[in-house]
């Protein structure tokens, strides 16, 4: 059995890539040529400041008008300024570099286009995978400096579990190819260590299992034994970035055995550009992963077909679509011709796409999902749809979305291990604690909310300035919500989320001229958030239905968020044929609303004001969790 072909002739970022500057201030003073910040005596004149700078051999790089600070550097040939320069210069500080919050400080992260494409960094706000384990069944991994092999520098902080070498029959699964190391780096490269690259699930543990030799070939027998070893040793996920055109009964049996005892199996679809998925990806119980390029289209090499489940970034090293100066592969640590010369290599292939899915499966396992069926369902239900609407043979269920997967409501009864960023209720809907922490959110001032289950949500949206009361002292949570009122609520939601609404929108409808909400209706119509009941009428006084509400929320979300809401699975039996069905499934999929029962949504039922407050509060919470907006 041969590994799926990858672009082993790869673009390389030198192993000596510069580390990101530390945010810790260096000692006072500066080395020759480095800019420094000086602070002057507030009473010193401009002439005195200039004279003291000249005496110290300093030239001004920049100034901060109205302050006592200036950015300076030593003139050519001048000595570095002393910390106690004296005169009008009262303080000298080095220039301090800061890192944007939420972005890993690994310097080559900026070339890892695949991580933003799947929303990986936002997912880490929920979990980094700590507590889960992924078996990498491959050519081995550069996991340790032992027996003449060296550990990959950017895996130094990665957790490893004991593995096995099924090729040589020993306990030392060292990599002799570089392929397996690249896979392990994709999953769990040491992240935020100031060197190299980031991983997709940096907290997960890697179990290295060598079933392929240095040429990338291995037998179905060895691979099957590795799959069973992973299951018996406690792995949550097994990654198989390998493939063949032939089905193997012994491998199918090992997969069925492992899946039955709780291992999620992920495999690459193959790199032959064929219209059938390779084995073992095509087997029952395996999540088959195809590839996409930077532009989210299928590269010519990626196998597709009826067995394809999902796609993830696999790259295309024949192009540079993102214009970063490098070929568009997946950048991770590996080695090429020498076992001791590590590189940050751009490789492409479905081999590179599969470990991203394995990593997100590990994130879900870290949240408490232990059933492979539940993990697979969550991965597929939270994808971003590509190609024709719904599942198709070229992209499966769509593009992997780590952020959507880890923030989606967990099945009822799941024992979670990391819930604080995404509290969820037993109804399958999300909480509002991230947008409106109970300890800091003011109590609502409306007198008609005593004992109402909607009080917290009303207080939340009132605090954010999204909703107002019927009167100064009442909210009327049980009152109906009109289409005109909803327009004002949603417009305010967009404004507090940073969306600039048109100040002079054209008049879109003929029947809202007397409505106090006309301006808001026209703003949202211009942005495509609302549409009329007919081409010229809006029906501002009509009651909003639950189905209409779903569509309003989806359109508003997609204006604010970096990525649209993923296509959800068909959850309800009573919305078939509704033009809003897809949007109902989307909002239910991310926990903005639930059905009126396990199988019904009541799409034509009216939405009450208290209910709408709850839907909007959950939307704010989703925005905060995914990083679309900042918490208050």
Coordinates of C-alpha atoms in Angstrom, one line a residue:
X1 CA 0.0 0.0 0.0
X2 CA 1.5 3.3 -1.0
X3 CA 1.0 6.7 0.6
X4 CA -1.0 9.2 -1.4
X5 CA 1.5 11.2 -3.5
X6 CA 2.4 14.6 -2.0
X7 CA 4.6 17.4 -3.3
X8 CA 7.8 16.3 -1.7
X9 CA 9.6 18.9 -3.9
X10 CA 8.5 21.6 -1.5
X11 CA 8.9 25.3 -0.9
X12 CA 11.0 25.6 2.3
X13 CA 11.2 28.3 4.9
X14 CA 14.6 28.0 6.3
X15 CA 14.9 26.3 9.7
X16 CA 16.6 29.4 11.0
X17 CA 13.5 31.5 10.6
X18 CA 13.6 34.5 12.9
X19 CA 11.7 34.1 16.2
X20 CA 9.0 36.6 17.1
X21 CA 10.4 39.4 19.3
X22 CA 9.6 38.9 22.9
X23 CA 7.1 41.2 24.6
X24 CA 9.3 41.3 27.7
X25 CA 11.3 44.6 27.9
X26 CA 15.0 44.3 27.5
X27 CA 17.3 46.0 30.0
X28 CA 17.4 49.8 29.9
X29 CA 19.7 51.2 27.3
X30 CA 20.2 50.1 23.7
X31 CA 22.7 48.4 21.4
X32 CA 24.3 50.3 18.5
X33 CA 21.8 51.4 15.9
X34 CA 18.7 50.2 17.6
X35 CA 15.9 52.8 18.1
X36 CA 15.0 53.7 21.6
X37 CA 12.3 55.8 23.2
X38 CA 13.5 58.8 25.3
X39 CA 11.4 60.9 27.7
X40 CA 12.4 64.5 28.3
X41 CA 11.9 66.7 31.3
X42 CA 8.5 68.3 30.8
X43 CA 10.0 71.8 31.5
X44 CA 12.8 71.4 28.9
X45 CA 12.6 73.6 25.8
X46 CA 12.8 72.3 22.3
X47 CA 16.3 73.8 22.0
X48 CA 17.4 72.1 25.2
X49 CA 16.1 68.8 24.0
X50 CA 17.7 69.1 20.6
X51 CA 21.1 70.0 22.2
X52 CA 21.0 67.0 24.6
X53 CA 20.1 64.7 21.7
X54 CA 23.0 66.1 19.6
X55 CA 25.4 65.7 22.6
X56 CA 24.4 62.0 22.9
X57 CA 24.9 61.5 19.1
X58 CA 21.2 60.8 18.6
X59 CA 18.9 61.5 15.7
X60 CA 15.2 61.8 15.8
X61 CA 13.2 59.0 14.1
X62 CA 9.8 60.2 15.1
X63 CA 8.1 62.4 17.7
X64 CA 4.9 62.4 19.6
X65 CA 3.6 66.0 19.5
X66 CA 2.3 67.2 22.8
X67 CA 4.2 64.6 24.8
X68 CA 7.6 64.3 26.4
X69 CA 8.5 61.3 24.2
X70 CA 10.5 60.8 21.1
X71 CA 11.8 57.8 19.1
X72 CA 15.5 58.2 18.4
X73 CA 18.5 56.2 17.3
X74 CA 22.2 56.6 17.5
X75 CA 23.7 58.5 14.5
X76 CA 26.1 56.5 12.3
X77 CA 29.2 55.7 14.3
X78 CA 27.8 57.0 17.6
X79 CA 27.8 55.0 20.8
X80 CA 24.5 53.6 22.2
X81 CA 22.8 56.0 24.6
X82 CA 23.4 55.3 28.2
X83 CA 20.4 54.6 30.5
X84 CA 21.3 57.7 32.6
X85 CA 22.0 60.1 29.8
X86 CA 21.2 63.2 31.9
X87 CA 20.3 66.7 30.9
X88 CA 16.8 67.0 29.7
X89 CA 16.7 63.3 28.9
X90 CA 15.2 61.7 32.1
X91 CA 14.5 58.2 30.8
X92 CA 15.5 55.8 28.1
X93 CA 13.5 52.7 27.1
X94 CA 13.9 50.1 24.4
X95 CA 11.2 49.7 21.8
X96 CA 8.9 46.9 23.0
X97 CA 7.2 44.6 20.5
X98 CA 3.6 43.4 21.3
X99 CA 1.8 40.5 19.8
X100 CA -1.9 40.8 18.8
X101 CA -4.0 38.9 21.3
X102 CA -5.4 35.7 20.1
X103 CA -2.9 35.3 17.3
X104 CA -0.1 32.7 18.0
X105 CA 3.4 34.2 18.2
X106 CA 4.9 31.5 15.9
X107 CA 6.6 33.7 13.3
X108 CA 5.6 31.5 10.3
X109 CA 1.9 31.5 11.3
X110 CA 1.4 34.3 8.8
X111 CA 2.1 31.7 6.0
X112 CA -0.3 29.1 7.4
X113 CA -3.3 30.2 5.4
X114 CA -5.0 26.9 6.2
X115 CA -5.5 27.8 9.9
X116 CA -7.6 30.9 9.3
X117 CA -9.5 29.1 6.5
X118 CA -10.9 26.6 9.1
X119 CA -11.3 29.0 12.0
X120 CA -8.7 27.2 14.1
X121 CA -7.6 30.1 16.3
X122 CA -11.1 31.0 17.3
X123 CA -11.6 27.4 18.3
X124 CA -8.8 27.6 20.8
X125 CA -10.8 30.0 22.8
X126 CA -12.9 26.9 23.7
X127 CA -10.3 24.2 23.8
X128 CA -6.8 23.5 22.4
X129 CA -7.4 19.8 22.6
X130 CA -5.8 19.1 26.0
X131 CA -6.9 15.8 27.3
X132 CA -7.4 14.1 23.9
X133 CA -5.1 11.9 21.9
X134 CA -4.5 11.4 18.1
X135 CA -2.7 8.3 16.7
X136 CA -0.6 9.3 13.7
X137 CA -0.4 6.1 11.6
X138 CA 2.3 7.0 9.1
X139 CA 6.0 7.0 8.4
X140 CA 6.8 7.7 12.1
X141 CA 7.4 11.0 13.8
X142 CA 10.5 12.9 14.8
X143 CA 9.4 12.8 18.4
X144 CA 12.7 12.2 20.3
X145 CA 16.4 12.5 20.0
X146 CA 17.3 8.8 20.4
X147 CA 19.1 6.0 18.5
X148 CA 20.7 8.4 16.1
X149 CA 17.4 10.3 15.3
X150 CA 16.7 13.9 16.4
X151 CA 13.5 15.4 17.7
X152 CA 11.9 18.1 15.6
X153 CA 12.6 21.4 17.3
X154 CA 9.0 22.7 16.9
X155 CA 7.6 19.5 18.5
X156 CA 9.7 20.0 21.6
X157 CA 6.7 21.1 23.6
X158 CA 4.2 18.7 22.1
X159 CA 2.8 15.9 24.2
X160 CA 3.6 12.4 23.0
X161 CA 2.2 9.0 24.2
X162 CA 4.2 5.8 23.8
X163 CA 3.9 4.4 20.3
X164 CA 5.2 1.5 18.2
X165 CA 7.1 0.8 15.0
X166 CA 5.3 -1.9 13.1
X167 CA 7.8 -1.8 10.3
X168 CA 10.9 -2.7 12.4
X169 CA 9.0 -4.3 15.3
X170 CA 10.2 -2.1 18.1
X171 CA 9.1 0.7 20.5
X172 CA 10.8 3.5 18.6
X173 CA 8.6 4.9 15.8
X174 CA 11.1 7.3 14.4
X175 CA 10.4 9.0 11.0
X176 CA 12.6 8.1 8.1
X177 CA 10.6 10.1 5.5
X178 CA 9.4 13.4 6.9
X179 CA 5.8 12.8 5.9
X180 CA 4.7 11.6 9.4
X181 CA 6.4 14.5 11.1
X182 CA 4.6 17.0 8.8
X183 CA 1.3 15.3 9.7
X184 CA 2.1 15.4 13.5
X185 CA 3.1 19.1 13.1
X186 CA -0.2 19.8 11.3
X187 CA -2.1 18.4 14.2
X188 CA -0.1 19.5 17.3
X189 CA 3.0 21.6 16.5
X190 CA 4.2 23.3 19.6
X191 CA 2.3 26.6 19.5
X192 CA 3.0 30.1 21.0
X193 CA 6.6 29.2 21.5
X194 CA 8.0 32.0 19.4
X195 CA 9.5 29.7 16.7
X196 CA 8.2 28.1 13.6
X197 CA 4.6 27.2 13.1
X198 CA 1.3 26.5 14.9
X199 CA -0.7 23.3 15.1
X200 CA -4.4 22.9 14.6
X201 CA -5.0 21.3 18.1
X202 CA -1.8 22.2 19.9
X203 CA -2.9 20.7 23.2
X204 CA -3.6 17.2 22.0
X205 CA -1.3 14.3 22.6
X206 CA 0.3 12.5 19.6
X207 CA 0.7 8.7 19.6
X208 CA 3.3 8.0 16.8
X209 CA 2.7 4.7 15.1
X210 CA 5.0 3.7 12.3
X211 CA 3.3 1.5 9.7
X212 CA 5.0 3.0 6.5
X213 CA 8.7 2.8 5.7
X214 CA 11.1 5.5 4.5
X215 CA 9.7 5.3 1.0
X216 CA 6.2 5.9 2.2
X217 CA 5.0 2.3 1.6
X218 CA 3.5 -0.2 4.1
X219 CA 1.3 -3.3 4.2
X220 CA -2.3 -3.5 5.1
X221 CA -1.4 -5.9 7.9
X222 CA 0.9 -3.4 9.6
X223 CA -1.6 -0.6 9.2
X224 CA -4.4 -2.7 10.6
X225 CA -2.3 -3.7 13.6
X226 CA -1.5 0.0 14.2
X227 CA -5.2 0.9 14.1
X228 CA -5.9 -1.8 16.7
X229 CA -3.0 -0.6 18.8
X230 CA -4.3 2.9 18.8
X231 CA -7.7 1.7 19.9
X232 CA -6.3 -0.5 22.7
X233 CA -4.0 2.2 23.9
X234 CA -6.7 4.9 24.4
X235 CA -6.5 7.0 21.3
X236 CA -9.5 9.2 20.6
X237 CA -8.7 9.7 16.9
X238 CA -6.6 7.8 14.3
X239 CA -5.2 9.7 11.3
X240 CA -4.5 7.8 8.1
X241 CA -2.9 10.0 5.5
X242 CA -2.3 7.0 3.2
X243 CA -4.3 5.2 0.6
X244 CA -4.7 2.5 -2.1
X245 CA -7.1 1.6 -4.8
X246 CA -7.6 -1.8 -3.3
X247 CA -9.9 -2.7 -0.4
X248 CA -8.4 -4.6 2.5
X249 CA -10.6 -6.9 4.6
X250 CA -8.1 -7.0 7.5
X251 CA -8.0 -3.2 7.6
X252 CA -11.8 -2.9 7.4
X253 CA -12.0 -5.3 10.4
X254 CA -9.5 -3.2 12.4
X255 CA -11.5 0.0 11.6
X256 CA -14.8 -1.6 12.7
X257 CA -13.2 -2.8 15.9
X258 CA -11.6 0.5 16.7
X259 CA -14.7 2.6 15.8
X260 CA -16.8 0.3 18.0
X261 CA -14.7 1.1 21.1
X262 CA -14.6 4.8 20.5
X263 CA -11.9 5.8 18.0
X264 CA -12.8 8.3 15.3
X265 CA -11.0 7.2 12.1
X266 CA -10.0 9.9 9.6
X267 CA -8.4 9.2 6.2
X268 CA -7.2 11.0 3.1
X269 CA -9.4 10.6 0.0
X270 CA -6.4 10.2 -2.3
X271 CA -4.3 12.2 -4.8
X272 CA -5.0 10.7 -8.1
X273 CA -7.7 13.1 -9.2
X274 CA -10.0 10.2 -9.5
X275 CA -13.8 10.2 -9.2
X276 CA -13.7 7.5 -6.5
X277 CA -12.3 7.8 -3.0
X278 CA -9.3 5.6 -2.2
X279 CA -9.2 3.0 0.6
X280 CA -9.3 3.1 3.6
X281 CA -11.1 6.4 3.3
X282 CA -13.9 4.8 1.3
X283 CA -14.6 2.2 4.0
X284 CA -17.6 2.3 6.3
X285 CA -16.7 4.0 9.6
X286 CA -14.0 6.3 8.1
X287 CA -14.3 10.0 7.6
X288 CA -13.0 10.6 4.1
X289 CA -11.2 13.9 3.6
X290 CA -10.6 15.7 0.3
X291 CA -8.6 18.9 -0.3
X292 CA -9.2 22.5 -1.3
X293 CA -6.9 25.3 -2.4
X294 CA -6.6 28.8 -1.1
X295 CA -9.6 29.8 -3.2
X296 CA -11.6 26.9 -1.7
X297 CA -11.8 25.0 -4.9
X298 CA -10.9 21.4 -5.4
X299 CA -7.3 21.0 -6.7
X300 CA -7.0 18.6 -9.7
X301 CA -5.2 16.0 -7.6
X302 CA -7.9 15.5 -4.9
X303 CA -10.0 12.4 -5.3
X304 CA -13.8 12.9 -5.0
X305 CA -16.9 10.8 -5.2
X306 CA -19.9 9.4 -3.3
X307 CA -17.8 8.3 -0.3
X308 CA -16.3 11.8 0.3
X309 CA -17.4 13.3 3.6
X310 CA -15.6 16.6 4.1
X311 CA -12.8 18.8 2.7
X312 CA -10.0 20.8 4.3
X313 CA -7.1 22.9 3.0
X314 CA -4.7 20.7 1.2
X315 CA -3.1 23.4 -1.0
X316 CA -1.7 23.5 -4.5
X317 CA 2.1 24.1 -4.8
X318 CA 1.7 25.0 -8.5
X319 CA 0.3 28.4 -7.6
X320 CA 0.6 31.3 -5.2
X321 CA -3.0 32.4 -4.9
X322 CA -2.6 34.3 -1.6
X323 CA 0.4 36.3 -3.0
X324 CA 2.7 35.7 0.0
X325 CA 5.6 34.8 -2.2
X326 CA 5.5 31.0 -1.5
X327 CA 3.7 28.2 -3.2
X328 CA 0.4 27.4 -1.7
X329 CA 1.1 24.2 0.3
X330 CA 0.4 23.5 3.9
X331 CA 3.3 24.8 5.9
X332 CA 4.4 22.6 8.8
X333 CA 7.7 21.3 10.2
X334 CA 9.3 18.3 8.5
X335 CA 12.6 17.3 6.9
X336 CA 13.6 16.5 3.3
X337 CA 16.8 14.7 2.5
X338 CA 18.5 14.5 5.8
X339 CA 17.1 13.2 9.1
X340 CA 18.9 16.0 11.0
X341 CA 18.0 19.0 8.8
X342 CA 14.5 20.1 9.6
X343 CA 12.6 22.5 7.5
X344 CA 9.3 24.3 7.5
X345 CA 8.0 22.8 4.3
X346 CA 5.0 23.6 2.1
X347 CA 3.5 20.2 1.1
X348 CA 0.2 19.7 -0.7
X349 CA -2.2 16.7 -0.8
X350 CA -5.1 15.1 0.8
X351 CA -2.5 13.8 3.3
X352 CA -2.2 17.4 4.5
X353 CA -6.0 17.9 4.7
X354 CA -6.8 14.8 6.7
X355 CA -4.8 15.7 9.9
X356 CA -6.7 19.0 10.1
X357 CA -10.0 17.0 10.4
X358 CA -8.3 14.7 12.9
X359 CA -7.2 17.7 14.9
X360 CA -10.7 19.2 15.1
X361 CA -12.1 15.7 16.0
X362 CA -9.6 15.9 18.9
X363 CA -10.9 19.3 19.9
X364 CA -14.4 17.8 20.1
X365 CA -13.0 14.8 22.1
X366 CA -11.4 17.3 24.5
X367 CA -14.9 18.9 25.0
X368 CA -16.3 15.5 26.1
X369 CA -17.6 13.9 22.9
X370 CA -16.5 10.3 23.0
X371 CA -18.8 8.6 20.5
X372 CA -17.3 8.6 17.0
X373 CA -20.8 8.9 15.4
X374 CA -21.4 12.1 17.4
X375 CA -18.0 13.5 16.5
X376 CA -18.5 12.7 12.8
X377 CA -22.0 14.2 12.9
X378 CA -20.7 17.4 14.6
X379 CA -17.9 17.8 12.0
X380 CA -20.2 17.3 9.1
X381 CA -23.1 19.4 10.5
X382 CA -20.8 22.5 11.1
X383 CA -19.1 22.7 7.7
X384 CA -19.1 25.6 5.4
X385 CA -21.0 24.5 2.3
X386 CA -19.0 24.6 -1.0
X387 CA -20.2 23.8 -4.5
X388 CA -23.8 23.1 -5.1
X389 CA -26.1 23.5 -2.0
X390 CA -25.9 20.6 0.3
X391 CA -23.7 17.6 0.1
X392 CA -22.0 16.9 -3.2
X393 CA -19.4 14.5 -4.5
X394 CA -16.7 17.1 -5.1
X395 CA -16.7 18.7 -1.6
X396 CA -18.7 16.3 0.5
X397 CA -20.6 18.1 3.2
X398 CA -18.3 21.1 2.8
X399 CA -15.2 22.8 4.4
X400 CA -14.1 21.9 7.8
X401 CA -14.8 24.7 10.4
X402 CA -13.1 24.2 13.7
X403 CA -14.7 27.3 15.3
X404 CA -18.2 26.2 14.4
X405 CA -17.6 22.6 15.5
X406 CA -16.4 23.5 19.0
X407 CA -19.0 26.1 19.6
X408 CA -22.0 24.1 18.4
X409 CA -24.3 22.7 21.1
X410 CA -23.2 19.3 22.4
X411 CA -25.7 16.5 22.5
X412 CA -27.8 16.4 25.6
X413 CA -26.0 14.5 28.4
X414 CA -22.5 15.0 27.1
X415 CA -20.1 15.4 30.0
X416 CA -18.1 18.4 28.9
X417 CA -14.5 19.1 30.0
X418 CA -14.2 22.7 28.8
X419 CA -17.5 24.5 28.7
X420 CA -16.8 28.0 30.1
X421 CA -16.6 29.9 26.8
X422 CA -19.7 28.2 25.3
X423 CA -22.3 27.5 28.0
X424 CA -25.2 25.5 26.5
X425 CA -28.5 24.6 27.9
X426 CA -30.1 21.2 28.1
X427 CA -32.4 22.3 25.1
X428 CA -29.4 22.3 22.8
X429 CA -29.3 26.1 22.7
X430 CA -26.3 28.2 23.6
X431 CA -26.1 30.4 26.7
X432 CA -25.5 34.1 26.8
X433 CA -22.8 34.3 29.6
X434 CA -20.0 35.4 27.2
X435 CA -21.9 38.4 25.9
X436 CA -23.5 39.1 29.3
X437 CA -21.7 37.8 32.3
X438 CA -24.2 37.5 35.2
X439 CA -21.8 39.2 37.6
X440 CA -21.4 42.4 35.5
X441 CA -24.6 42.7 33.5
X442 CA -27.1 45.2 35.1
X443 CA -30.5 43.9 36.1
X444 CA -33.1 45.0 33.6
X445 CA -35.2 48.0 34.8
X446 CA -38.5 46.8 33.4
X447 CA -41.2 46.1 35.9
X448 CA -43.0 43.4 34.0
X449 CA -40.1 40.9 34.0
X450 CA -40.4 39.5 37.5
X451 CA -40.3 35.7 37.3
X452 CA -39.9 35.8 33.5
X453 CA -37.5 33.2 32.0
X454 CA -36.6 35.9 29.5
X455 CA -35.4 38.4 32.1
X456 CA -31.7 37.6 31.7
X457 CA -31.9 37.8 27.9
X458 CA -33.9 41.1 28.0
X459 CA -31.3 42.5 30.4
X460 CA -28.6 41.4 28.1
X461 CA -29.9 43.0 24.9
X462 CA -30.9 46.2 26.8
X463 CA -27.4 46.4 28.2
X464 CA -25.9 46.2 24.7
X465 CA -28.4 48.8 23.4
X466 CA -30.0 46.3 21.0
X467 CA -33.6 46.4 22.4
X468 CA -35.8 48.9 24.1
X469 CA -39.0 48.6 26.1
X470 CA -42.5 49.3 25.0
X471 CA -42.5 52.1 27.6
X472 CA -39.8 53.4 29.9
X473 CA -40.8 50.9 32.6
X474 CA -42.2 47.9 30.7
X475 CA -40.8 45.5 28.0
X476 CA -43.9 43.4 27.3
X477 CA -42.0 40.1 26.9
X478 CA -45.2 38.3 25.9
X479 CA -46.2 40.8 23.3
X480 CA -46.0 40.1 19.6
X481 CA -43.0 41.2 17.5
X482 CA -43.8 43.0 14.2
X483 CA -41.6 43.0 11.1
X484 CA -41.0 46.7 11.6
X485 CA -39.9 46.3 15.2
X486 CA -37.6 43.5 14.3
X487 CA -35.9 45.7 11.7
X488 CA -35.0 48.1 14.5
X489 CA -33.8 45.4 16.8
X490 CA -31.6 43.8 14.1
X491 CA -30.3 47.2 12.9
X492 CA -29.1 47.9 16.4
X493 CA -27.5 44.4 16.7
X494 CA -25.5 45.2 13.5
X495 CA -24.4 48.6 14.8
X496 CA -23.1 47.3 18.1
X497 CA -21.3 44.6 16.2
X498 CA -19.4 47.2 14.2
X499 CA -21.4 47.2 10.9
X500 CA -21.8 50.6 9.4
X501 CA -25.3 51.1 8.2
X502 CA -26.1 53.4 5.3
X503 CA -27.1 56.8 6.5
X504 CA -29.3 57.7 3.6
X505 CA -30.8 54.5 2.3
X506 CA -33.2 54.6 -0.6
X507 CA -36.9 54.1 0.1
X508 CA -37.5 50.5 -0.5
X509 CA -41.2 50.0 0.1
X510 CA -44.5 51.9 -0.3
X511 CA -46.3 50.7 2.8
X512 CA -44.0 51.8 5.6
X513 CA -44.1 55.6 5.1
X514 CA -45.9 56.2 8.4
X515 CA -43.8 53.7 10.4
X516 CA -41.3 55.0 13.0
X517 CA -39.1 52.1 11.9
X518 CA -39.0 53.1 8.2
X519 CA -35.4 54.3 8.3
X520 CA -34.3 51.0 9.9
X521 CA -36.3 49.0 7.3
X522 CA -34.6 50.8 4.5
X523 CA -31.1 50.4 6.0
X524 CA -31.6 46.6 6.3
X525 CA -33.2 46.3 2.9
X526 CA -30.2 48.1 1.3
X527 CA -27.9 45.6 3.0
X528 CA -30.1 42.6 2.0
X529 CA -30.9 41.6 5.5
X530 CA -34.7 42.1 5.1
X531 CA -36.8 41.7 2.0
X532 CA -40.4 42.6 1.3
X533 CA -43.5 40.4 1.3
X534 CA -43.8 41.6 -2.3
X535 CA -41.5 43.7 -4.5
X536 CA -42.9 46.9 -3.2
X537 CA -44.4 46.1 0.2
X538 CA -42.8 45.2 3.5
X539 CA -45.9 44.5 5.7
X540 CA -44.4 46.4 8.7
X541 CA -47.3 45.6 11.0
X542 CA -47.3 41.9 10.3
X543 CA -46.2 39.6 13.0
X544 CA -42.8 38.0 12.6
X545 CA -42.8 34.2 12.2
X546 CA -40.2 31.9 13.7
X547 CA -39.1 31.0 10.1
X548 CA -38.7 34.6 9.1
X549 CA -36.8 35.3 12.3
X550 CA -34.3 32.5 11.4
X551 CA -33.6 34.1 8.0
X552 CA -33.2 37.6 9.6
X553 CA -30.6 36.2 12.0
X554 CA -28.6 34.3 9.4
X555 CA -28.3 37.3 7.2
X556 CA -27.3 39.5 10.1
X557 CA -24.7 37.0 11.3
X558 CA -23.2 36.7 7.8
X559 CA -22.7 40.5 7.7
X560 CA -20.8 40.5 11.0
X561 CA -18.8 37.2 11.0
X562 CA -15.7 36.2 9.0
X563 CA -17.5 33.1 7.7
X564 CA -21.2 32.4 7.0
X565 CA -23.1 30.1 9.3
X566 CA -22.5 26.5 8.3
X567 CA -25.2 24.5 6.5
X568 CA -26.9 22.5 9.2
X569 CA -28.4 19.0 9.0
X570 CA -32.2 18.7 8.5
X571 CA -33.5 18.7 12.0
X572 CA -37.2 19.2 11.8
X573 CA -40.1 17.6 9.9
X574 CA -42.5 20.5 9.8
X575 CA -40.4 23.0 7.7
X576 CA -40.1 20.9 4.6
X577 CA -40.9 23.1 1.6
X578 CA -40.4 26.3 3.5
X579 CA -38.2 28.9 1.8
X580 CA -36.6 29.4 5.2
X581 CA -35.8 25.7 5.9
X582 CA -32.0 26.0 5.3
X583 CA -31.8 29.0 7.6
X584 CA -33.8 27.3 10.3
X585 CA -31.3 24.4 10.2
X586 CA -28.4 26.9 10.4
X587 CA -29.6 28.8 13.5
X588 CA -30.6 25.6 15.2
X589 CA -27.1 24.1 14.3
X590 CA -25.3 26.8 16.2
X591 CA -27.7 26.9 19.1
X592 CA -29.4 30.3 18.4
X593 CA -32.8 28.6 18.7
X594 CA -34.3 25.1 19.3
X595 CA -37.4 23.4 18.0
X596 CA -40.7 23.4 19.8
X597 CA -40.1 19.6 20.1
X598 CA -37.3 17.3 19.1
X599 CA -38.7 17.1 15.6
X600 CA -40.8 20.2 15.0
X601 CA -39.9 23.9 14.7
X602 CA -43.4 25.5 14.2
X603 CA -42.1 27.8 11.4
X604 CA -45.3 29.8 11.0
X605 CA -45.8 30.5 14.8
X606 CA -45.3 34.1 15.8
X607 CA -42.2 35.3 17.7
X608 CA -42.8 37.1 21.0
X609 CA -40.7 40.0 22.2
X610 CA -39.2 38.0 25.0
X611 CA -38.3 35.2 22.6
X612 CA -36.7 37.6 20.2
X613 CA -34.6 39.1 23.0
X614 CA -33.3 35.6 23.7
X615 CA -32.5 34.9 20.1
X616 CA -30.6 38.2 19.8
X617 CA -28.7 37.7 23.1
X618 CA -27.6 34.2 21.9
X619 CA -26.4 35.8 18.6
X620 CA -24.3 38.3 20.6
X621 CA -22.9 35.5 22.6
X622 CA -21.9 33.6 19.4
X623 CA -20.3 36.8 18.0
X624 CA -18.2 37.2 21.2
X625 CA -17.2 33.5 21.3
X626 CA -16.1 33.4 17.7
X627 CA -14.2 36.7 18.0
X628 CA -16.5 38.6 15.6
X629 CA -16.9 41.2 18.3
X630 CA -15.3 42.0 21.6
X631 CA -16.9 41.4 24.9
X632 CA -18.2 44.5 26.7

